[in-house]
Coordinates of C-alpha atoms in Angstrom, one line a residue:
M1 CA -31.1 2.4 -12.7
A2 CA -32.7 1.2 -8.9
Q3 CA -30.6 -1.3 -7.4
V4 CA -32.7 -4.6 -7.2
P5 CA -32.6 -5.4 -3.6
Q6 CA -31.4 -8.8 -2.6
T7 CA -33.5 -11.1 -0.2
F8 CA -30.7 -13.2 1.1
F9 CA -27.3 -13.4 0.9
D10 CA -25.5 -15.4 -2.2
A11 CA -22.5 -14.7 -4.0
L12 CA -24.7 -12.3 -6.0
A13 CA -25.3 -10.3 -3.1
V14 CA -21.5 -10.1 -1.9
R15 CA -20.9 -8.7 -5.2
T16 CA -23.4 -6.3 -5.4
W17 CA -22.6 -5.0 -1.7
C18 CA -18.6 -4.9 -2.5
G19 CA -19.6 -2.7 -6.1
L20 CA -22.0 -0.6 -3.6
A21 CA -19.1 -0.3 -0.9
L22 CA -16.7 0.7 -3.2
T23 CA -18.9 3.8 -5.0
A24 CA -19.9 4.5 -1.3
L25 CA -16.3 5.4 -0.3
G26 CA -15.5 6.7 -3.8
R27 CA -17.8 9.3 -2.9
A28 CA -16.5 9.6 0.7
R29 CA -12.9 9.4 -0.1
E30 CA -12.2 13.3 0.3
E31 CA -14.2 14.0 3.4
I32 CA -12.6 11.0 5.1
D33 CA -9.2 12.0 3.9
A34 CA -9.8 15.4 5.5
I35 CA -11.4 14.1 8.7
N36 CA -7.9 11.7 9.6
V37 CA -6.5 12.7 12.5
Y38 CA -6.0 9.0 14.4
P39 CA -3.6 7.2 14.7
V40 CA -1.7 9.5 12.4
A41 CA -2.6 12.5 10.9
D42 CA -1.8 11.8 7.2
G43 CA -4.9 12.2 5.5
D44 CA -5.6 9.0 3.4
T45 CA -7.8 7.2 5.6
G46 CA -10.8 7.7 2.7
T47 CA -7.7 6.9 0.0
N48 CA -6.7 3.4 2.2
L49 CA -10.5 2.2 2.6
Y50 CA -11.1 2.9 -1.1
L51 CA -8.3 0.7 -2.4
T52 CA -8.6 -2.0 0.0
M53 CA -12.1 -2.6 -1.2
E54 CA -11.1 -2.0 -5.0
S55 CA -9.1 -5.0 -4.6
A56 CA -11.8 -6.8 -2.8
V57 CA -13.9 -6.1 -5.8
A58 CA -11.6 -7.2 -8.5
A59 CA -11.1 -10.2 -6.6
V60 CA -14.8 -11.3 -6.7
E61 CA -15.4 -9.7 -10.7
A62 CA -12.7 -12.4 -11.1
V63 CA -14.3 -15.5 -9.6
F64 CA -17.7 -14.5 -11.5
E65 CA -15.4 -14.1 -14.8
G66 CA -14.1 -17.6 -13.9
H67 CA -17.7 -19.2 -13.6
A68 CA -19.4 -17.2 -16.5
V69 CA -17.0 -18.6 -19.3
G70 CA -15.5 -21.9 -20.4
P71 CA -16.5 -25.3 -20.8
G72 CA -19.6 -26.1 -17.5
A73 CA -19.9 -22.5 -16.9
V74 CA -22.5 -22.6 -14.4
G75 CA -22.9 -18.6 -14.4
K76 CA -22.2 -17.9 -11.0
P77 CA -20.1 -19.0 -8.3
A78 CA -21.2 -20.0 -4.9
L79 CA -21.7 -18.5 -1.5
A80 CA -18.7 -19.4 -0.5
D81 CA -16.0 -18.6 -3.2
A82 CA -17.4 -15.4 -3.8
A83 CA -17.1 -14.9 0.0
R84 CA -13.3 -15.9 0.4
A85 CA -12.6 -14.1 -2.6
M86 CA -13.5 -10.6 -1.0
A87 CA -12.1 -11.3 1.9
H88 CA -8.5 -12.9 -0.3
G89 CA -8.8 -9.6 -2.1
A90 CA -9.2 -7.4 0.7
L91 CA -6.5 -9.2 2.6
I92 CA -3.7 -8.7 -0.5
G93 CA -4.6 -5.2 -0.9
A94 CA -5.0 -3.7 2.3
R95 CA -3.8 -0.1 2.3
G96 CA -2.7 1.5 5.9
N97 CA -4.0 0.8 9.6
S98 CA -7.9 1.4 8.4
G99 CA -7.8 -0.5 5.4
T100 CA -5.9 -3.4 7.2
I101 CA -8.6 -3.4 9.6
L102 CA -11.3 -3.6 7.2
A103 CA -9.7 -6.3 5.4
Q104 CA -9.9 -8.1 8.8
L105 CA -13.5 -7.3 9.1
L106 CA -14.6 -8.9 5.8
R107 CA -12.6 -11.7 6.3
G108 CA -14.5 -12.4 9.6
M109 CA -17.5 -11.7 7.5
A110 CA -16.4 -14.5 5.1
Q111 CA -16.0 -17.3 7.7
V112 CA -19.5 -17.1 8.6
L113 CA -20.3 -16.5 5.3
A114 CA -18.6 -19.2 4.0
A115 CA -18.5 -21.9 7.0
D116 CA -19.0 -25.8 6.5
S117 CA -22.7 -26.2 8.4
E118 CA -25.7 -27.7 8.2
T119 CA -27.3 -24.3 8.3
P120 CA -26.3 -22.1 5.9
H121 CA -25.4 -18.1 7.1
T122 CA -28.0 -16.5 4.7
D123 CA -31.1 -14.6 6.0
G124 CA -31.0 -12.5 8.9
S125 CA -29.3 -14.6 11.9
G126 CA -26.8 -15.6 9.5
L127 CA -25.8 -12.0 8.8
R128 CA -26.1 -10.9 12.7
L129 CA -23.8 -13.7 13.5
A130 CA -20.9 -12.4 10.4
L131 CA -21.0 -9.1 12.1
R132 CA -20.6 -10.3 15.2
H133 CA -17.4 -12.5 14.4
A134 CA -16.1 -9.5 12.0
A135 CA -15.9 -7.2 15.0
D136 CA -14.2 -10.0 17.4
S137 CA -11.9 -10.4 14.6
A138 CA -10.5 -7.1 13.9
R139 CA -10.4 -6.1 17.4
Q140 CA -8.4 -9.5 18.1
A141 CA -6.4 -8.4 15.1
V142 CA -5.1 -4.7 16.7
A143 CA -2.4 -5.2 19.4
H144 CA -3.7 -2.5 21.5
P145 CA -6.8 -1.8 20.8
V146 CA -8.3 1.7 21.0
E147 CA -12.2 2.7 22.0
G148 CA -13.3 5.9 19.4
T149 CA -12.0 3.9 16.7
V150 CA -13.1 1.9 13.7
L151 CA -13.3 -1.0 16.4
S152 CA -15.8 0.6 18.5
V153 CA -18.0 1.3 15.9
A154 CA -17.7 -2.3 14.3
S155 CA -18.7 -3.4 18.0
A156 CA -21.5 -1.1 18.3
A157 CA -22.9 -2.4 15.0
A158 CA -23.1 -5.9 15.7
E159 CA -23.9 -5.3 19.2
A160 CA -27.3 -3.4 17.8
T161 CA -28.2 -6.3 15.7
D162 CA -28.7 -8.6 18.9
G163 CA -32.3 -9.9 19.1
T164 CA -33.2 -8.2 16.2
E165 CA -35.3 -10.3 14.2
G166 CA -36.0 -10.5 10.3
D167 CA -34.5 -11.1 7.1
C168 CA -30.8 -9.6 6.2
G169 CA -32.4 -5.9 5.4
A170 CA -33.7 -5.5 8.9
V171 CA -30.6 -6.5 10.4
A172 CA -28.3 -4.7 8.5
R173 CA -30.6 -1.7 8.9
V174 CA -30.0 -2.0 12.5
A175 CA -26.7 -2.5 12.4
Y176 CA -25.8 0.4 10.1
D177 CA -27.8 2.1 13.1
G178 CA -26.1 1.2 16.0
A179 CA -22.7 2.5 13.6
R180 CA -23.9 5.5 13.1
T181 CA -24.5 6.0 17.1
A182 CA -21.2 4.8 17.8
L183 CA -20.1 7.3 15.0
A184 CA -21.3 10.1 16.4
A185 CA -20.0 9.3 20.4
T186 CA -16.4 8.9 19.2
P187 CA -14.9 12.4 20.1
G188 CA -16.2 11.6 23.3
Q189 CA -13.7 8.4 23.5
L190 CA -11.2 9.8 22.1
A191 CA -9.8 13.4 23.0
V192 CA -8.1 14.2 19.7
L193 CA -10.8 13.5 17.7
E194 CA -12.7 15.9 20.2
R195 CA -9.8 18.4 19.8
A196 CA -10.2 18.1 16.1
G197 CA -13.8 18.3 15.9
V198 CA -14.3 15.4 14.1
V199 CA -15.5 12.0 14.1
D200 CA -13.4 9.2 13.3
A201 CA -12.4 8.7 9.8
G202 CA -12.3 5.3 9.8
G203 CA -15.5 5.1 11.6
R204 CA -16.8 7.0 9.2
G205 CA -15.7 4.6 6.6
L206 CA -17.1 1.7 7.9
V207 CA -20.4 3.0 8.2
A208 CA -20.3 3.9 4.5
V209 CA -19.9 0.4 3.7
L210 CA -22.5 -1.0 6.2
G211 CA -24.6 2.0 4.4
A212 CA -23.8 -0.2 1.0
L213 CA -24.9 -3.3 3.1
V214 CA -28.7 -1.6 4.0
E215 CA -28.5 -0.5 -0.1
T216 CA -28.0 -4.1 -1.0
F217 CA -30.8 -5.9 0.9
T218 CA -33.3 -3.4 0.6
G219 CA -33.0 -1.2 -2.0
E220 CA -32.9 2.1 0.0
V221 CA -30.0 5.0 -0.2
P222 CA -28.8 5.8 3.6
G223 CA -28.3 9.3 3.8
V224 CA -25.3 11.7 3.7
V225 CA -23.1 11.1 7.3
A226 CA -21.8 14.2 8.4
V227 CA -18.4 14.4 10.0
A228 CA -18.2 17.3 12.9
A229 CA -17.7 15.9 15.9
G230 CA -21.6 16.1 17.6
H231 CA -23.4 15.7 14.7
A232 CA -22.8 12.4 13.0
R233 CA -26.2 11.7 11.9
V234 CA -27.9 11.3 8.5
D235 CA -28.8 14.6 6.8
S236 CA -29.9 15.3 3.1
P237 CA -28.7 17.3 1.2
A238 CA -24.9 16.7 1.9
P239 CA -23.1 19.0 3.6
P240 CA -20.0 20.4 1.6
A241 CA -17.1 17.4 2.3
P242 CA -14.1 19.9 4.0
D243 CA -11.0 20.4 1.7
A244 CA -8.3 18.4 2.7
D245 CA -6.3 21.4 3.6
E246 CA -8.8 22.3 6.2
C247 CA -7.5 19.6 8.4
D248 CA -4.1 21.0 8.5
D249 CA -4.5 22.2 12.0
A250 CA -5.7 18.9 12.9
P251 CA -3.9 18.1 16.3
L252 CA -1.9 14.9 15.9
A253 CA -2.1 11.7 17.8
G254 CA 0.6 12.6 20.0
G255 CA 4.7 11.4 19.4
G256 CA 5.2 8.8 16.9
P257 CA 7.1 6.8 15.2
A258 CA 8.8 7.5 11.3
F259 CA 7.6 5.3 9.3
E260 CA 4.6 2.7 8.6
V261 CA 5.7 -0.2 7.1
I262 CA 3.4 -3.0 5.4
Y263 CA 3.8 -6.5 3.9
L264 CA 2.3 -9.2 2.7
L265 CA 3.8 -12.4 4.4
E266 CA 3.3 -16.1 4.4
A267 CA 4.3 -17.3 7.4
E268 CA 2.7 -20.1 10.1
D269 CA 0.6 -19.5 13.0
D270 CA 3.4 -20.1 15.8
A271 CA 5.9 -17.2 13.4
V272 CA 3.1 -14.9 13.1
A273 CA 2.2 -14.9 17.3
R274 CA 6.0 -14.4 17.8
L275 CA 6.4 -11.7 15.1
R276 CA 3.5 -10.2 16.9
R277 CA 5.5 -9.8 20.1
R278 CA 8.7 -8.8 18.5
L279 CA 7.1 -5.7 15.9
D280 CA 4.9 -4.9 19.2
A281 CA 8.1 -3.7 20.7
L282 CA 9.5 -2.2 18.0
G283 CA 6.8 0.5 17.8
D284 CA 2.9 1.4 17.3
S285 CA -0.5 0.9 15.4
L286 CA 0.0 -2.9 15.3
V287 CA -2.1 -4.5 13.2
V288 CA -1.8 -8.3 11.9
V289 CA -4.5 -9.5 9.7
G290 CA -5.2 -13.3 7.9
G291 CA -4.2 -16.5 8.4
D292 CA -4.3 -20.0 6.4
G293 CA -0.5 -19.0 5.7
L294 CA -1.1 -15.5 4.8
W295 CA -1.1 -12.4 6.4
N296 CA -0.6 -8.5 6.2
V297 CA 1.1 -6.8 8.8
H298 CA 1.0 -2.9 9.3
V299 CA 3.0 -1.4 11.8
H300 CA 4.4 2.2 12.6
V301 CA 8.1 2.0 13.7
D302 CA 11.1 4.2 13.9
D303 CA 13.3 1.2 12.4
A304 CA 12.0 0.2 8.9
G305 CA 14.4 -2.0 8.4
A306 CA 14.4 -3.8 12.0
A307 CA 10.4 -4.7 11.0
V308 CA 10.7 -6.0 7.7
E309 CA 13.9 -8.0 8.9
A310 CA 11.2 -9.4 11.3
G311 CA 9.2 -10.5 8.9
V312 CA 11.9 -12.3 6.8
E313 CA 12.7 -14.0 9.9
A314 CA 9.0 -15.4 10.4
G315 CA 8.9 -16.3 6.7
R316 CA 8.3 -14.6 3.4
P317 CA 7.5 -11.3 3.5
Y318 CA 6.6 -9.7 0.1
R319 CA 4.5 -6.6 -1.5
I320 CA 6.8 -4.6 1.1
R321 CA 5.9 -0.8 1.3
I322 CA 7.5 1.3 3.4
T323 CA 6.2 5.2 3.8
H324 CA 8.0 8.2 5.8
F325 CA 5.3 10.3 7.3
G326 CA 6.5 14.0 6.5
L327 CA 8.0 16.0 9.5
G328 CA 5.2 17.6 11.6
D329 CA 2.7 14.8 10.3
V330 CA 4.0 12.0 12.8
H331 CA 6.2 13.3 15.6
T332 CA 4.4 16.3 17.8
Q333 CA 6.9 18.1 20.0
G334 CA 6.2 20.4 22.9
G335 CA 2.4 20.7 23.3
E336 CA -1.2 18.6 22.7
R337 CA -1.5 20.4 19.4
A338 CA 1.0 21.0 16.5
P339 CA 0.1 22.4 13.0
R340 CA 0.1 19.7 10.1
E341 CA 1.6 21.9 7.6
R342 CA 2.4 20.4 3.8
V343 CA 6.3 20.1 3.1
Q344 CA 7.0 22.2 0.9
R345 CA 8.9 19.2 -1.4
A346 CA 9.2 15.6 -1.7
V347 CA 10.6 12.8 -4.1
V348 CA 8.3 9.7 -4.8
A349 CA 10.1 6.8 -6.0
V350 CA 9.2 3.8 -7.7
V351 CA 11.6 1.0 -6.3
P352 CA 12.2 -2.9 -7.2
G353 CA 13.3 -4.2 -4.1
E354 CA 12.5 -4.0 -0.3
G355 CA 16.6 -3.1 0.3
L356 CA 16.7 0.1 -1.8
A357 CA 12.6 0.6 -0.4
G358 CA 15.1 0.9 2.4
L359 CA 17.4 3.2 1.0
Y360 CA 15.7 5.4 -0.7
T361 CA 13.2 6.3 3.0
E362 CA 16.4 7.1 4.8
A363 CA 17.2 9.6 2.1
G364 CA 13.5 11.2 2.6
A365 CA 12.0 9.7 -0.1
T366 CA 8.5 8.3 0.0
T367 CA 8.3 4.8 -2.4
V368 CA 6.3 2.8 -4.4
L369 CA 7.5 -0.9 -4.5
A370 CA 7.4 -2.4 -7.8
R371 CA 7.1 -6.5 -7.0
P372 CA 8.6 -8.6 -9.7
G373 CA 5.9 -9.0 -12.8
E374 CA 4.0 -6.8 -10.8
P375 CA 4.9 -3.1 -11.9
P376 CA 2.7 -0.7 -9.7
A377 CA -0.2 0.9 -11.3
S378 CA -0.8 4.4 -11.5
G379 CA -3.3 4.5 -8.9
E380 CA -0.7 3.5 -6.2
M381 CA 1.9 6.3 -7.4
V382 CA -1.0 8.7 -7.1
E383 CA -1.4 7.3 -3.3
A384 CA 2.1 7.8 -2.8
V385 CA 1.9 11.1 -4.2
R386 CA -0.9 11.7 -1.5
R387 CA 1.1 10.2 1.1
A388 CA 4.0 12.3 0.5
H389 CA 1.9 15.4 1.8
A390 CA 4.1 17.8 -0.4
R391 CA 3.2 21.0 -2.3
E392 CA 5.6 20.3 -4.9
V393 CA 6.5 16.2 -5.6
V394 CA 9.6 15.2 -8.3
L395 CA 8.3 11.2 -9.5
L396 CA 10.9 8.9 -10.1
P397 CA 9.1 6.0 -11.9
N398 CA 13.2 4.4 -12.1
D399 CA 11.7 1.8 -15.0
A400 CA 11.6 2.9 -19.1
D401 CA 8.2 0.7 -19.1
L402 CA 6.5 2.7 -16.1
R403 CA 7.2 6.2 -17.6
H404 CA 3.3 6.5 -19.4
T405 CA 2.0 5.3 -15.9
A406 CA 3.9 7.2 -14.2
A407 CA 2.9 10.2 -16.1
A408 CA -1.2 9.8 -16.0
A409 CA -0.2 9.4 -12.4
A410 CA 1.7 12.8 -12.6
E411 CA -1.7 14.6 -14.3
Q412 CA -3.8 13.4 -11.6
A413 CA -1.6 14.3 -9.1
R414 CA -1.7 17.6 -10.6
A415 CA -5.1 17.9 -11.0
E416 CA -5.4 17.9 -6.9
G417 CA -3.2 21.1 -7.0
I418 CA -0.2 19.5 -6.3
R419 CA 3.1 20.8 -8.3
V420 CA 4.6 17.2 -9.7
A421 CA 7.9 16.8 -12.0
L422 CA 8.6 13.4 -13.9
I423 CA 11.9 12.7 -14.1
P424 CA 12.3 10.1 -16.4
T425 CA 14.9 7.4 -15.0
R426 CA 14.3 4.6 -16.3
S427 CA 16.8 2.3 -13.6
A428 CA 17.0 2.6 -9.5
V429 CA 20.7 3.2 -10.1
Q430 CA 19.5 6.6 -12.1
G431 CA 17.4 7.1 -9.5
I432 CA 19.8 6.8 -6.6
A433 CA 22.3 9.6 -8.5
A434 CA 19.0 12.1 -8.9
L435 CA 18.1 11.6 -5.2
A436 CA 21.8 12.2 -4.1
V437 CA 21.7 15.9 -5.7
H438 CA 18.5 16.6 -4.5
E439 CA 18.0 19.5 -2.6
P440 CA 14.8 20.9 -1.0
E441 CA 16.1 24.2 -0.2
R442 CA 16.1 25.4 -3.7
R443 CA 13.7 26.4 -6.5
F444 CA 11.6 23.8 -7.7
D445 CA 12.9 24.2 -10.9
E446 CA 16.5 24.1 -10.2
D447 CA 16.0 21.2 -8.1
V448 CA 14.4 19.1 -10.9
V449 CA 17.1 19.8 -13.8
S450 CA 19.7 19.4 -11.7
M451 CA 18.2 15.6 -10.7
T452 CA 17.7 15.0 -14.2
S453 CA 21.1 16.2 -15.1
A454 CA 22.1 13.7 -12.5
A455 CA 19.9 10.7 -13.7
G456 CA 20.9 11.2 -17.4
A457 CA 24.7 11.2 -16.7
T458 CA 24.2 7.8 -15.1
R459 CA 24.8 4.0 -17.3
Y460 CA 22.7 2.0 -16.2
A461 CA 22.7 -1.6 -16.2
E462 CA 21.6 -4.9 -15.1
V463 CA 22.4 -8.8 -15.1
T464 CA 19.6 -11.5 -15.1
V465 CA 18.6 -14.8 -16.5
A466 CA 17.0 -15.7 -19.2
E467 CA 13.3 -17.2 -19.0
R468 CA 12.6 -18.5 -22.4
Q469 CA 14.6 -18.5 -25.7
S470 CA 15.1 -14.9 -27.2
W471 CA 16.6 -13.1 -30.2
T472 CA 18.5 -10.4 -28.8
L473 CA 21.4 -7.6 -30.3
A474 CA 24.0 -10.2 -28.8
G475 CA 22.6 -13.0 -30.1
I476 CA 20.0 -15.5 -29.4
C477 CA 20.0 -16.7 -25.6
E478 CA 18.4 -19.8 -24.3
A479 CA 16.6 -19.6 -21.0
G480 CA 18.8 -20.0 -18.0
D481 CA 21.5 -18.5 -20.1
V482 CA 22.9 -15.1 -18.0
L483 CA 22.3 -11.8 -20.1
G484 CA 23.7 -8.7 -19.4
L485 CA 21.6 -5.5 -20.7
I486 CA 23.1 -2.1 -21.0
D487 CA 21.0 1.0 -21.2
G488 CA 18.2 -1.1 -21.7
D489 CA 19.8 -3.3 -24.5
V490 CA 21.0 -7.0 -24.5
A491 CA 25.0 -7.1 -24.5
V492 CA 26.3 -10.0 -23.1
I493 CA 25.3 -13.9 -23.3
G494 CA 27.1 -16.0 -21.4
S495 CA 26.7 -19.1 -18.5
D496 CA 28.9 -17.6 -15.6
V497 CA 27.1 -14.8 -13.6
I498 CA 30.2 -12.7 -12.1
A499 CA 31.8 -13.3 -15.7
A500 CA 28.8 -11.5 -17.2
A501 CA 29.0 -9.2 -14.8
E502 CA 32.3 -8.1 -15.3
S503 CA 32.3 -7.9 -19.1
V504 CA 29.5 -5.5 -18.3
L505 CA 31.2 -3.4 -16.0
D506 CA 34.3 -3.2 -18.3
R507 CA 31.9 -2.3 -21.2
M508 CA 30.9 0.5 -19.1
L509 CA 33.7 1.9 -18.1
S510 CA 35.3 1.8 -21.3
A511 CA 33.6 5.3 -22.0
G512 CA 34.7 6.5 -18.8
G513 CA 32.9 7.2 -15.2
E514 CA 34.3 8.0 -11.3
L515 CA 32.1 6.0 -9.9
V516 CA 30.3 2.5 -9.8
T517 CA 26.8 1.9 -7.7
L518 CA 26.2 -2.3 -7.1
V519 CA 22.7 -2.8 -5.9
L520 CA 22.8 -6.7 -5.3
G521 CA 19.4 -8.8 -5.5
D522 CA 19.3 -12.2 -3.1
E523 CA 20.0 -14.6 -5.5
A524 CA 23.4 -12.7 -6.8
P525 CA 26.6 -15.2 -5.5
E526 CA 27.7 -14.4 -2.5
S527 CA 31.3 -13.0 -4.2
I528 CA 30.3 -10.9 -6.8
A529 CA 30.7 -7.7 -4.6
D530 CA 34.1 -8.4 -3.8
H531 CA 35.2 -9.7 -7.1
L532 CA 33.8 -6.7 -8.9
E533 CA 35.2 -4.1 -6.3
A534 CA 38.4 -5.9 -7.1
R535 CA 38.3 -5.3 -10.5
V536 CA 37.7 -1.8 -10.1
R537 CA 40.5 -1.1 -8.3
E538 CA 42.8 -3.1 -10.2
A539 CA 42.0 -1.9 -13.6
Y540 CA 40.3 1.8 -13.3
L541 CA 42.1 4.1 -11.3
A542 CA 40.2 7.1 -9.4
V543 CA 37.2 5.1 -10.0
D544 CA 34.8 4.8 -6.6
T545 CA 32.3 1.4 -6.1
V546 CA 29.2 1.6 -3.6
V547 CA 27.8 -1.5 -3.0
Y548 CA 23.6 -1.7 -1.6
R549 CA 21.5 -4.7 -0.9
G550 CA 18.2 -4.8 -3.5
G551 CA 16.6 -7.6 -2.0
R552 CA 13.8 -9.3 -3.8
Q553 CA 14.5 -7.2 -7.0
G554 CA 13.9 -8.9 -9.9
A555 CA 17.6 -8.9 -11.0
L556 CA 20.4 -9.8 -9.9
L557 CA 22.4 -7.0 -10.4
L558 CA 21.5 -3.7 -10.8
I559 CA 25.3 -1.7 -12.0
G560 CA 25.5 2.4 -12.4
V561 CA 28.2 4.0 -13.8
E562 CA 28.8 8.4 -13.1

């Protein structure tokens, strides 16, 4: 059905634009992924832009649903509410360097659209102001702006509208044309694009978003933008999208750090200013977006732990995602050009805390962080599989409740030509055991069998605090009771964390064991590790103990016995 064009910027226009932008990015996702060679040739710019916009759409839809139901429902929200929801959704869902910049562009526009002023910014002149503020905000968010990127395209779109008269549709058309022209010029501004023979991937994504803006206000669907250098024009019909593997020969942006670190951060402005300086010294591709106490931090570093620690010093980081760039994806040695080939095998693991994320990452795994109460969706797992950039992937869900979600992610990845084996690990300690015997040089099936066997031979437990009264196999627990769960079932109910942990450990070791793994949560008692290690030494001969810090992992303590 044809899209009914909007005549001015209101809440419905925000909703329509976000929906159309998501559709446009969905159509162009593979094409944009395929031309992603800067700042790291990791083939995920289109996916990151899509996931960022998807989060913005979900936030806007939630605002509309809230206004459509309940007593006194008014049918639709105010423009300010919809614009702020768009910005907030993009901020909390931003992925990668390109997604983080897109979030700031949307935030910059929302700041104008939602501003309290005598003259509402809902017409063509308001849209011009919003585009200008968006471009400036995005540029300020990047530590070291580089021309030939999405920043150049955003600035060109805004500058093209200077002096433009007319309604929102007229301004959107001019902005789109300016962005398209700037996109065609990006290879001449950035050598890595010229060598690869492509335009900037982030800029290509922004052109799609601005094309959706044109469609919102005019009902016209812009043509397809070609992505080869020197040919960023509107063509019809669409040329075939290049296969992602065709960009394996694309040159990299030069030597660079090994890890991408992204997290949300609750912090004051002064603390964020100090954080910017510290992260800038640690790595590159630094983008910090947001404001009003909530920020999204993105940086490429060699020391992922230091980047997270810097966030802890600045405020409260959460939703921490650490991705290890595959060898050959990040470091270019001995020349300007280096082939970007898929690694043969990778491990993707869901982990419950930033401490464990660092441990798994150091072991070579690509991680998906499971926040307490916020299990990852299958799309997040698929994204991690893509980022691992391997022909074969071993997927570790590390949670019995995530088995079906992980199975769906594995099926989707297989449909994309990736060989995936799902090992049904039920706890992060089982994943640690599996990762410890992982040998990429072995045949895939042999490696999977060995990892599965190691995980299955590891009994797992956790110590946590009951949130409510409940019936359990060990009796009735009350809110605030300490619970010890062995293999997923409550076995111990108590009032003291250390005593409950010792009881759980004794029960597990009564059946034998050679190695005890303890993963401590942030809220575990300081002395618990020393106490349990002493207990093992005194009561169980020839049993070793290893201790890890899991961070905000939900449970006070995870225990594994092999």
